Amino acid sequence: MDFKDTPEEAAFREAVRAWLAANGQRRTRADEVFGEGLDEAAKLARAKAWQAKKAAAGYAAITWPREAGGLGGTAMQQVIYQQEEAAYLVPQMIFEVSIGMGLPTVLRWAAPELKARFLRPGLAGEEIWCQLFSEPGAGSDTGAVRTRAVRDGDAWVVNGQKVWTSSAHFGDYGILLARTDRDKPKQEGLTMFIVDLKAPGVEIRPIHQMSGDSDFNEVFFTDVRIPDQYRLGPEGGGWKVMLSTLMQERLSVGGNLPTDLHVHLIDLARTCTWDERPAIEDARVRARIADAYLDQQGVALIISRGLTALSKGKTPGPEMSVTKLVAAKAMQDISSFAMELAGTEGLLGADALGGDWPYLQRLWLGSPGARIAGGTDEVLRNVIAERVLGLPGELRTDRNVPFRDLDRT
């Protein structure tokens, strides 16, 4: 692995640093949250203003061609920008789906007139996108989608339900996977569409999480009409379009493990008391902290291998498939151990504990979801086993069976 920037990468990094210093606000601590204390409208306004600045500078979609509003840059330049921006107080959980999944799907599959309509406003933060794949009966098994789209002249009529949809409650548009043919096997009868979230018949219900946030939503469709021109890819080709989107999602969520968690654990272990002594003096505590450090460094090194490949213009190897699997479990283990260090005080709210607790409690409350979003642990293990290690695939009894025979509802 090569941990050094090439001269070209170093020059790009310096340009990014200069732009961020002139336009952004540096974090004062790791757990500082963008827009804290603002209501949703004010937070969205600030987030859209920041996105517009990025788009004007070419940093909203670095790898996109210039004619589509991007910078025409490399994947490594995109990584460099993300590394530098991480030190700044910027929006989170607002434009990730738009820029990482929704708009790239439009860029690849939409007709020219749709690209002209949606790409630049989306990059500039004027419109927010969501991804409408998961359903109550089709989470990890995306091929089991039951939301139906029935052709009616030059439009499609959609009925069904989606769930766990990020950004829908403040979104404008979404990419929707719907079943258009029940007589074909489940992966072959799907089609992808662009849907207007403000259209008649769309109902969005935020899901209240145990953290107190409502980042996810249920979305219901009742006789929602979508023009055929809003179709992405061919009729019945939704599975291939969906796979291209999920590849973008894997890149967005994989390896998302903070590298400083062991430092927080050390600080806590010095202040928490076990058996009337600082917890850091207990060998078991020190061993758990060492495990946390090794988990973080292992993920960081795997990512570095991928970055080395990107820097050389190559595609990262199959080992990148394990980063999300390992990182999500490590995040849950580390944050759970932090709660264990607190003893009975761990039952208190973060505001009462102070210090690092707000940050660690957010990780603890959010980490179970990290093992589901972007592919469950079980699905990822299957992918690694079958596609990386070459092990025999699971027996699939639904292969080549018409979806109508699988779904009796």
Short mmCIF file of C-alpha atoms in Angstrom, two decimals:
data_model
loop_
_atom_site.label_atom_id
_atom_site.label_comp_id
_atom_site.label_asym_id
_atom_site.label_seq_id
_atom_site.Cartn_x
_atom_site.Cartn_y
_atom_site.Cartn_z
CA MET A 1 0.00 0.00 0.00
CA ASP A 2 1.08 3.57 -0.70
CA PHE A 3 -0.11 6.06 1.92
CA LYS A 4 1.31 9.12 0.13
CA ASP A 5 -0.46 11.37 -2.35
CA THR A 6 0.91 11.60 -5.86
CA PRO A 7 2.02 15.15 -6.82
CA GLU A 8 -1.29 15.62 -8.64
CA GLU A 9 -3.29 14.36 -5.66
CA ALA A 10 -1.30 16.58 -3.28
CA ALA A 11 -2.06 19.64 -5.42
CA PHE A 12 -5.75 18.77 -5.47
CA ARG A 13 -5.75 18.27 -1.69
CA GLU A 14 -4.22 21.71 -1.17
CA ALA A 15 -6.84 23.30 -3.43
CA VAL A 16 -9.63 21.57 -1.48
CA ARG A 17 -8.15 22.66 1.85
CA ALA A 18 -7.95 26.25 0.69
CA TRP A 19 -11.55 26.21 -0.55
CA LEU A 20 -12.88 24.62 2.65
CA ALA A 21 -10.95 27.10 4.82
CA ALA A 22 -12.46 30.00 2.87
CA ASN A 23 -16.02 28.66 2.80
CA GLY A 24 -16.56 26.24 5.69
CA GLN A 25 -16.50 26.08 9.47
CA ARG A 26 -14.08 23.63 11.11
CA ARG A 27 -15.37 21.25 13.76
CA THR A 28 -14.33 22.10 17.31
CA ARG A 29 -14.95 18.53 18.50
CA ALA A 30 -15.65 15.14 16.91
CA ASP A 31 -19.28 14.98 18.03
CA GLU A 32 -20.27 18.46 16.87
CA VAL A 33 -23.47 18.25 14.81
CA PHE A 34 -24.41 20.47 11.88
CA GLY A 35 -27.52 22.54 12.50
CA GLU A 36 -27.81 21.62 16.19
CA GLY A 37 -30.53 23.70 17.81
CA LEU A 38 -32.15 24.67 14.50
CA ASP A 39 -35.62 23.60 13.43
CA GLU A 40 -35.88 21.47 10.29
CA ALA A 41 -36.66 24.38 7.96
CA ALA A 42 -33.64 26.41 9.08
CA LYS A 43 -31.39 23.35 8.97
CA LEU A 44 -32.50 22.52 5.43
CA ALA A 45 -31.94 26.11 4.31
CA ARG A 46 -28.35 26.07 5.58
CA ALA A 47 -27.74 22.64 4.09
CA LYS A 48 -29.01 23.75 0.68
CA ALA A 49 -26.79 26.85 0.83
CA TRP A 50 -23.72 24.68 1.51
CA GLN A 51 -24.65 22.26 -1.28
CA ALA A 52 -25.01 25.18 -3.71
CA LYS A 53 -21.49 26.37 -2.79
CA LYS A 54 -20.08 22.90 -3.41
CA ALA A 55 -21.83 22.64 -6.77
CA ALA A 56 -20.57 26.03 -7.90
CA ALA A 57 -17.00 24.98 -7.07
CA GLY A 58 -17.38 21.60 -8.81
CA TYR A 59 -17.13 19.59 -5.58
CA ALA A 60 -20.72 18.31 -5.46
CA ALA A 61 -20.00 15.45 -7.88
CA ILE A 62 -16.28 15.35 -8.58
CA THR A 63 -16.27 12.24 -10.78
CA TRP A 64 -19.18 13.35 -12.96
CA PRO A 65 -18.47 14.75 -16.43
CA ARG A 66 -18.39 18.53 -16.66
CA GLU A 67 -21.35 18.62 -19.04
CA ALA A 68 -23.46 17.01 -16.28
CA GLY A 69 -22.34 19.54 -13.66
CA GLY A 70 -19.39 17.61 -12.25
CA LEU A 71 -15.66 18.25 -12.17
CA GLY A 72 -14.60 15.46 -14.53
CA GLY A 73 -12.25 14.21 -11.83
CA THR A 74 -11.11 10.84 -10.53
CA ALA A 75 -12.47 8.58 -7.82
CA MET A 76 -9.36 9.32 -5.77
CA GLN A 77 -10.08 13.04 -5.94
CA GLN A 78 -13.55 12.34 -4.60
CA VAL A 79 -12.02 10.42 -1.69
CA ILE A 80 -9.55 13.24 -1.00
CA TYR A 81 -12.37 15.78 -0.86
CA GLN A 82 -14.36 13.59 1.57
CA GLN A 83 -11.30 13.18 3.79
CA GLU A 84 -10.76 16.92 4.00
CA GLU A 85 -14.42 17.84 4.39
CA ALA A 86 -14.70 15.47 7.38
CA ALA A 87 -12.90 18.08 9.49
CA TYR A 88 -15.65 20.63 8.79
CA LEU A 89 -19.13 21.13 10.14
CA VAL A 90 -21.25 20.15 7.13
CA PRO A 91 -24.76 18.70 6.56
CA GLN A 92 -25.31 15.03 7.34
CA MET A 93 -28.22 12.75 6.33
CA ILE A 94 -29.65 15.27 3.86
CA PHE A 95 -27.92 15.02 0.48
CA GLU A 96 -26.16 11.65 0.80
CA VAL A 97 -28.95 9.75 -0.96
CA SER A 98 -29.35 12.43 -3.64
CA ILE A 99 -25.68 12.62 -4.57
CA GLY A 100 -24.69 9.04 -3.76
CA MET A 101 -27.61 7.06 -5.20
CA GLY A 102 -30.55 8.91 -6.73
CA LEU A 103 -28.84 11.31 -9.11
CA PRO A 104 -26.14 8.83 -10.28
CA THR A 105 -28.99 6.52 -11.31
CA VAL A 106 -30.60 9.37 -13.26
CA LEU A 107 -27.24 10.19 -14.84
CA ARG A 108 -26.76 6.62 -16.05
CA TRP A 109 -30.28 5.60 -17.06
CA ALA A 110 -32.49 8.62 -17.74
CA ALA A 111 -33.36 10.01 -21.14
CA PRO A 112 -31.46 13.19 -22.12
CA GLU A 113 -34.40 15.48 -21.38
CA LEU A 114 -34.71 14.05 -17.84
CA LYS A 115 -31.00 14.54 -17.22
CA ALA A 116 -31.33 18.13 -18.34
CA ARG A 117 -34.30 18.59 -15.99
CA PHE A 118 -33.00 16.91 -12.82
CA LEU A 119 -29.21 16.73 -12.59
CA ARG A 120 -28.15 20.34 -12.09
CA PRO A 121 -30.95 21.28 -9.64
CA GLY A 122 -30.17 18.14 -7.65
CA LEU A 123 -26.44 18.83 -7.50
CA ALA A 124 -27.09 22.44 -6.48
CA GLY A 125 -29.27 21.34 -3.57
CA GLU A 126 -32.46 22.80 -4.98
CA GLU A 127 -34.14 19.37 -4.91
CA ILE A 128 -33.62 16.45 -2.53
CA TRP A 129 -33.93 12.79 -3.55
CA CYS A 130 -34.69 9.53 -1.77
CA GLN A 131 -34.48 5.85 -2.67
CA LEU A 132 -37.72 3.80 -2.59
CA PHE A 133 -36.67 0.14 -2.60
CA SER A 134 -37.33 -1.53 0.78
CA GLU A 135 -40.80 -2.76 1.71
CA PRO A 136 -42.25 -4.53 4.78
CA GLY A 137 -41.89 -7.85 2.92
CA ALA A 138 -38.92 -6.95 0.74
CA GLY A 139 -35.99 -5.62 2.71
CA SER A 140 -32.90 -7.71 2.15
CA ASP A 141 -34.68 -9.59 -0.65
CA THR A 142 -35.23 -6.65 -2.98
CA GLY A 143 -36.55 -8.96 -5.68
CA ALA A 144 -39.66 -9.56 -3.56
CA VAL A 145 -41.00 -6.03 -4.18
CA ARG A 146 -44.82 -5.98 -4.21
CA THR A 147 -45.51 -2.31 -4.98
CA ARG A 148 -47.24 -2.47 -8.36
CA ALA A 149 -47.12 -0.18 -11.37
CA VAL A 150 -49.83 -0.83 -13.97
CA ARG A 151 -49.63 0.73 -17.45
CA ASP A 152 -52.44 3.16 -18.28
CA GLY A 153 -51.83 4.79 -21.65
CA ASP A 154 -48.73 6.95 -21.46
CA ALA A 155 -48.58 6.72 -17.66
CA TRP A 156 -48.23 4.15 -14.87
CA VAL A 157 -50.55 3.84 -11.86
CA VAL A 158 -48.69 2.89 -8.67
CA ASN A 159 -50.07 1.28 -5.52
CA GLY A 160 -48.08 -0.07 -2.61
CA GLN A 161 -45.86 0.76 0.37
CA LYS A 162 -42.17 1.45 1.00
CA VAL A 163 -40.43 1.63 4.38
CA TRP A 164 -37.16 2.79 5.98
CA THR A 165 -36.90 5.53 3.37
CA SER A 166 -34.31 8.13 4.35
CA SER A 167 -34.98 11.81 3.49
CA ALA A 168 -38.52 11.23 2.19
CA HIS A 169 -40.13 13.59 4.73
CA PHE A 170 -38.23 16.56 3.28
CA GLY A 171 -37.57 15.10 -0.17
CA ASP A 172 -38.82 16.24 -3.56
CA TYR A 173 -38.23 13.22 -5.81
CA GLY A 174 -37.33 9.56 -5.46
CA ILE A 175 -36.24 6.59 -7.52
CA LEU A 176 -38.94 3.95 -7.19
CA LEU A 177 -38.63 0.21 -7.85
CA ALA A 178 -42.03 -1.29 -8.71
CA ARG A 179 -43.39 -4.54 -10.08
CA THR A 180 -44.74 -4.21 -13.59
CA ASP A 181 -45.14 -7.91 -14.51
CA ARG A 182 -46.29 -10.56 -12.02
CA ASP A 183 -46.04 -13.36 -14.58
CA LYS A 184 -42.24 -13.21 -14.80
CA PRO A 185 -39.70 -14.41 -12.20
CA LYS A 186 -39.31 -11.87 -9.45
CA GLN A 187 -36.13 -10.14 -10.70
CA GLU A 188 -37.42 -9.92 -14.28
CA GLY A 189 -40.74 -8.18 -13.62
CA LEU A 190 -39.42 -4.96 -12.08
CA THR A 191 -39.13 -1.44 -13.50
CA MET A 192 -37.51 1.71 -12.10
CA PHE A 193 -39.19 5.11 -12.12
CA ILE A 194 -38.70 8.68 -10.98
CA VAL A 195 -41.57 9.65 -8.67
CA ASP A 196 -42.63 13.12 -7.54
CA LEU A 197 -43.05 12.92 -3.76
CA LYS A 198 -45.54 15.81 -3.89
CA ALA A 199 -47.80 14.00 -6.37
CA PRO A 200 -51.43 13.20 -5.40
CA GLY A 201 -51.69 9.84 -3.66
CA VAL A 202 -48.24 9.92 -2.01
CA GLU A 203 -48.40 9.79 1.80
CA ILE A 204 -45.23 10.02 3.91
CA ARG A 205 -45.17 9.02 7.58
CA PRO A 206 -41.93 9.61 9.56
CA ILE A 207 -40.82 6.74 11.81
CA HIS A 208 -39.96 7.79 15.36
CA GLN A 209 -36.66 6.20 16.42
CA MET A 210 -35.49 5.35 19.93
CA SER A 211 -32.84 8.07 19.61
CA GLY A 212 -35.63 10.64 19.35
CA ASP A 213 -34.88 11.32 15.68
CA SER A 214 -37.10 10.60 12.68
CA ASP A 215 -34.64 10.04 9.83
CA PHE A 216 -36.65 7.25 8.17
CA ASN A 217 -40.16 7.06 6.75
CA GLU A 218 -42.99 4.88 5.56
CA VAL A 219 -44.21 5.94 2.11
CA PHE A 220 -47.62 4.89 0.80
CA PHE A 221 -48.75 5.08 -2.84
CA THR A 222 -52.45 5.15 -3.70
CA ASP A 223 -53.23 5.41 -7.43
CA VAL A 224 -50.17 7.59 -7.99
CA ARG A 225 -49.70 8.42 -11.67
CA ILE A 226 -46.16 8.47 -13.10
CA PRO A 227 -45.58 9.51 -16.74
CA ASP A 228 -43.86 6.83 -18.78
CA GLN A 229 -41.16 9.36 -19.66
CA TYR A 230 -40.12 9.18 -15.98
CA ARG A 231 -39.13 5.53 -16.44
CA LEU A 232 -35.43 4.76 -15.85
CA GLY A 233 -34.17 2.06 -18.20
CA PRO A 234 -36.36 -0.37 -20.12
CA GLU A 235 -39.63 -1.80 -18.91
CA GLY A 236 -38.78 -4.95 -16.96
CA GLY A 237 -35.15 -3.83 -16.60
CA GLY A 238 -35.48 -2.49 -13.08
CA TRP A 239 -33.30 -5.18 -11.51
CA LYS A 240 -30.25 -4.10 -13.50
CA VAL A 241 -30.95 -0.43 -12.76
CA MET A 242 -31.37 -1.27 -9.07
CA LEU A 243 -28.03 -3.12 -8.96
CA SER A 244 -26.24 -0.08 -10.36
CA THR A 245 -27.80 2.02 -7.57
CA LEU A 246 -26.84 -0.45 -4.86
CA MET A 247 -23.24 -0.41 -6.05
CA GLN A 248 -23.26 3.31 -5.35
CA GLU A 249 -24.87 2.66 -1.94
CA ARG A 250 -22.17 0.15 -0.97
CA LEU A 251 -19.53 2.82 -1.67
CA SER A 252 -21.49 5.34 0.40
CA VAL A 253 -21.98 3.24 3.54
CA GLY A 254 -18.99 0.88 3.50
CA GLY A 255 -16.21 1.36 6.02
CA ASN A 256 -18.03 4.10 7.91
CA LEU A 257 -16.16 3.60 11.21
CA PRO A 258 -14.67 6.54 13.14
CA THR A 259 -10.95 6.04 13.77
CA ASP A 260 -10.86 7.77 17.16
CA LEU A 261 -13.30 5.63 19.17
CA HIS A 262 -10.53 4.00 21.20
CA VAL A 263 -9.49 7.48 22.38
CA HIS A 264 -12.99 8.09 23.72
CA LEU A 265 -12.89 4.70 25.47
CA ILE A 266 -9.53 5.52 27.07
CA ASP A 267 -10.86 8.84 28.36
CA LEU A 268 -13.98 7.16 29.76
CA ALA A 269 -11.99 4.34 31.36
CA ARG A 270 -9.88 6.92 33.19
CA THR A 271 -12.93 8.62 34.68
CA CYS A 272 -15.24 5.62 35.27
CA THR A 273 -14.77 3.61 38.47
CA TRP A 274 -14.75 -0.18 38.70
CA ASP A 275 -14.25 -1.80 42.13
CA GLU A 276 -13.34 1.61 43.53
CA ARG A 277 -10.50 2.01 41.04
CA PRO A 278 -10.27 3.73 37.66
CA ALA A 279 -11.57 1.26 35.06
CA ILE A 280 -8.41 1.75 32.97
CA GLU A 281 -6.48 -0.23 35.63
CA ASP A 282 -8.53 -3.37 34.87
CA ALA A 283 -6.77 -5.66 32.37
CA ARG A 284 -10.09 -6.71 30.85
CA VAL A 285 -10.95 -3.09 30.09
CA ARG A 286 -7.57 -2.49 28.49
CA ALA A 287 -8.03 -5.62 26.37
CA ARG A 288 -11.42 -4.40 25.13
CA ILE A 289 -9.91 -1.02 24.24
CA ALA A 290 -7.11 -2.82 22.36
CA ASP A 291 -9.73 -4.81 20.44
CA ALA A 292 -11.48 -1.56 19.50
CA TYR A 293 -8.22 -0.10 18.23
CA LEU A 294 -7.48 -3.21 16.15
CA ASP A 295 -10.99 -3.19 14.63
CA GLN A 296 -10.56 0.45 13.59
CA GLN A 297 -7.09 -0.05 12.18
CA GLY A 298 -8.10 -3.20 10.33
CA VAL A 299 -10.92 -1.38 8.55
CA ALA A 300 -8.66 1.61 7.87
CA LEU A 301 -6.00 -0.61 6.29
CA ILE A 302 -8.51 -2.40 4.07
CA ILE A 303 -9.81 0.97 2.92
CA SER A 304 -6.22 2.08 2.29
CA ARG A 305 -5.76 -0.89 -0.05
CA GLY A 306 -8.80 0.27 -1.97
CA LEU A 307 -7.51 3.84 -2.05
CA THR A 308 -4.16 2.64 -3.37
CA ALA A 309 -5.97 0.88 -6.22
CA LEU A 310 -8.03 3.99 -6.96
CA SER A 311 -4.90 6.15 -6.94
CA LYS A 312 -3.40 3.88 -9.61
CA GLY A 313 -6.54 4.03 -11.73
CA LYS A 314 -7.57 0.47 -10.81
CA THR A 315 -10.74 -1.00 -9.35
CA PRO A 316 -10.54 -1.92 -5.63
CA GLY A 317 -10.34 -5.66 -5.01
CA PRO A 318 -12.96 -7.97 -3.49
CA GLU A 319 -11.58 -7.43 0.02
CA MET A 320 -13.53 -4.15 0.07
CA SER A 321 -16.70 -6.23 0.50
CA VAL A 322 -15.85 -6.87 4.16
CA THR A 323 -15.44 -3.24 5.24
CA LYS A 324 -19.11 -2.52 5.89
CA LEU A 325 -19.63 -5.88 7.60
CA VAL A 326 -16.70 -5.41 9.99
CA ALA A 327 -17.21 -1.68 10.56
CA ALA A 328 -20.90 -1.96 11.49
CA LYS A 329 -20.31 -4.73 14.03
CA ALA A 330 -17.27 -2.95 15.48
CA MET A 331 -19.26 0.27 15.91
CA GLN A 332 -21.94 -1.59 17.86
CA ASP A 333 -19.43 -3.50 20.00
CA ILE A 334 -17.41 -0.38 20.83
CA SER A 335 -20.40 1.81 21.69
CA SER A 336 -21.96 -0.98 23.76
CA PHE A 337 -18.74 -1.32 25.72
CA ALA A 338 -18.80 2.41 26.37
CA MET A 339 -22.27 2.02 27.91
CA GLU A 340 -20.96 -0.90 29.97
CA LEU A 341 -18.13 1.27 31.31
CA ALA A 342 -20.69 3.70 32.72
CA GLY A 343 -22.34 1.04 34.85
CA THR A 344 -25.71 2.14 36.20
CA GLU A 345 -25.03 5.69 35.01
CA GLY A 346 -25.31 4.34 31.49
CA LEU A 347 -29.07 4.37 32.02
CA LEU A 348 -29.02 8.16 32.22
CA GLY A 349 -29.50 10.43 29.24
CA ALA A 350 -26.47 11.94 27.53
CA ASP A 351 -27.34 15.46 28.70
CA ALA A 352 -27.09 14.37 32.32
CA LEU A 353 -23.72 12.66 31.84
CA GLY A 354 -21.98 15.33 29.74
CA GLY A 355 -18.51 14.91 28.23
CA ASP A 356 -18.30 12.41 25.37
CA TRP A 357 -21.61 10.77 26.22
CA PRO A 358 -23.85 12.51 23.64
CA TYR A 359 -21.53 11.29 20.87
CA LEU A 360 -21.21 7.76 22.22
CA GLN A 361 -24.91 7.38 22.97
CA ARG A 362 -25.79 8.45 19.42
CA LEU A 363 -23.43 5.76 18.12
CA TRP A 364 -24.93 3.20 20.49
CA LEU A 365 -28.52 3.99 19.50
CA GLY A 366 -27.72 4.14 15.79
CA SER A 367 -25.33 1.22 15.46
CA PRO A 368 -27.97 -1.57 15.21
CA GLY A 369 -29.34 0.16 12.12
CA ALA A 370 -25.87 0.26 10.59
CA ARG A 371 -25.98 -3.54 10.47
CA ILE A 372 -29.14 -3.37 8.34
CA ALA A 373 -28.72 -0.30 6.10
CA GLY A 374 -26.96 -1.00 2.82
CA GLY A 375 -27.36 -4.77 3.25
CA THR A 376 -27.79 -6.85 6.40
CA ASP A 377 -24.90 -8.78 7.92
CA GLU A 378 -26.43 -12.00 6.63
CA VAL A 379 -26.72 -10.75 3.05
CA LEU A 380 -23.17 -9.42 3.09
CA ARG A 381 -21.85 -12.76 4.37
CA ASN A 382 -23.61 -14.49 1.51
CA VAL A 383 -22.10 -12.04 -0.97
CA ILE A 384 -18.60 -12.57 0.45
CA ALA A 385 -19.03 -16.35 0.56
CA GLU A 386 -20.40 -16.76 -2.94
CA ARG A 387 -18.79 -13.94 -4.92
CA VAL A 388 -15.48 -13.44 -3.13
CA LEU A 389 -14.62 -16.87 -1.73
CA GLY A 390 -16.36 -18.84 -4.48
CA LEU A 391 -18.33 -21.08 -2.11
CA PRO A 392 -21.47 -22.88 -3.33
CA GLY A 393 -24.54 -20.68 -3.42
CA GLU A 394 -27.59 -21.17 -1.24
CA LEU A 395 -30.43 -23.31 -2.59
CA ARG A 396 -32.98 -20.92 -4.10
CA THR A 397 -36.39 -22.46 -4.69
CA ASP A 398 -37.82 -19.27 -6.24
CA ARG A 399 -35.48 -19.26 -9.23
CA ASN A 400 -37.37 -18.99 -12.57
CA VAL A 401 -40.74 -19.14 -10.77
CA PRO A 402 -43.33 -16.53 -11.84
CA PHE A 403 -43.80 -13.98 -9.08
CA ARG A 404 -47.54 -14.56 -9.16
CA ASP A 405 -46.93 -18.09 -7.83
CA LEU A 406 -44.71 -16.77 -5.03
CA ASP A 407 -47.02 -13.98 -3.89
CA ARG A 408 -50.51 -15.15 -2.95
CA THR A 409 -51.62 -11.74 -1.60
#
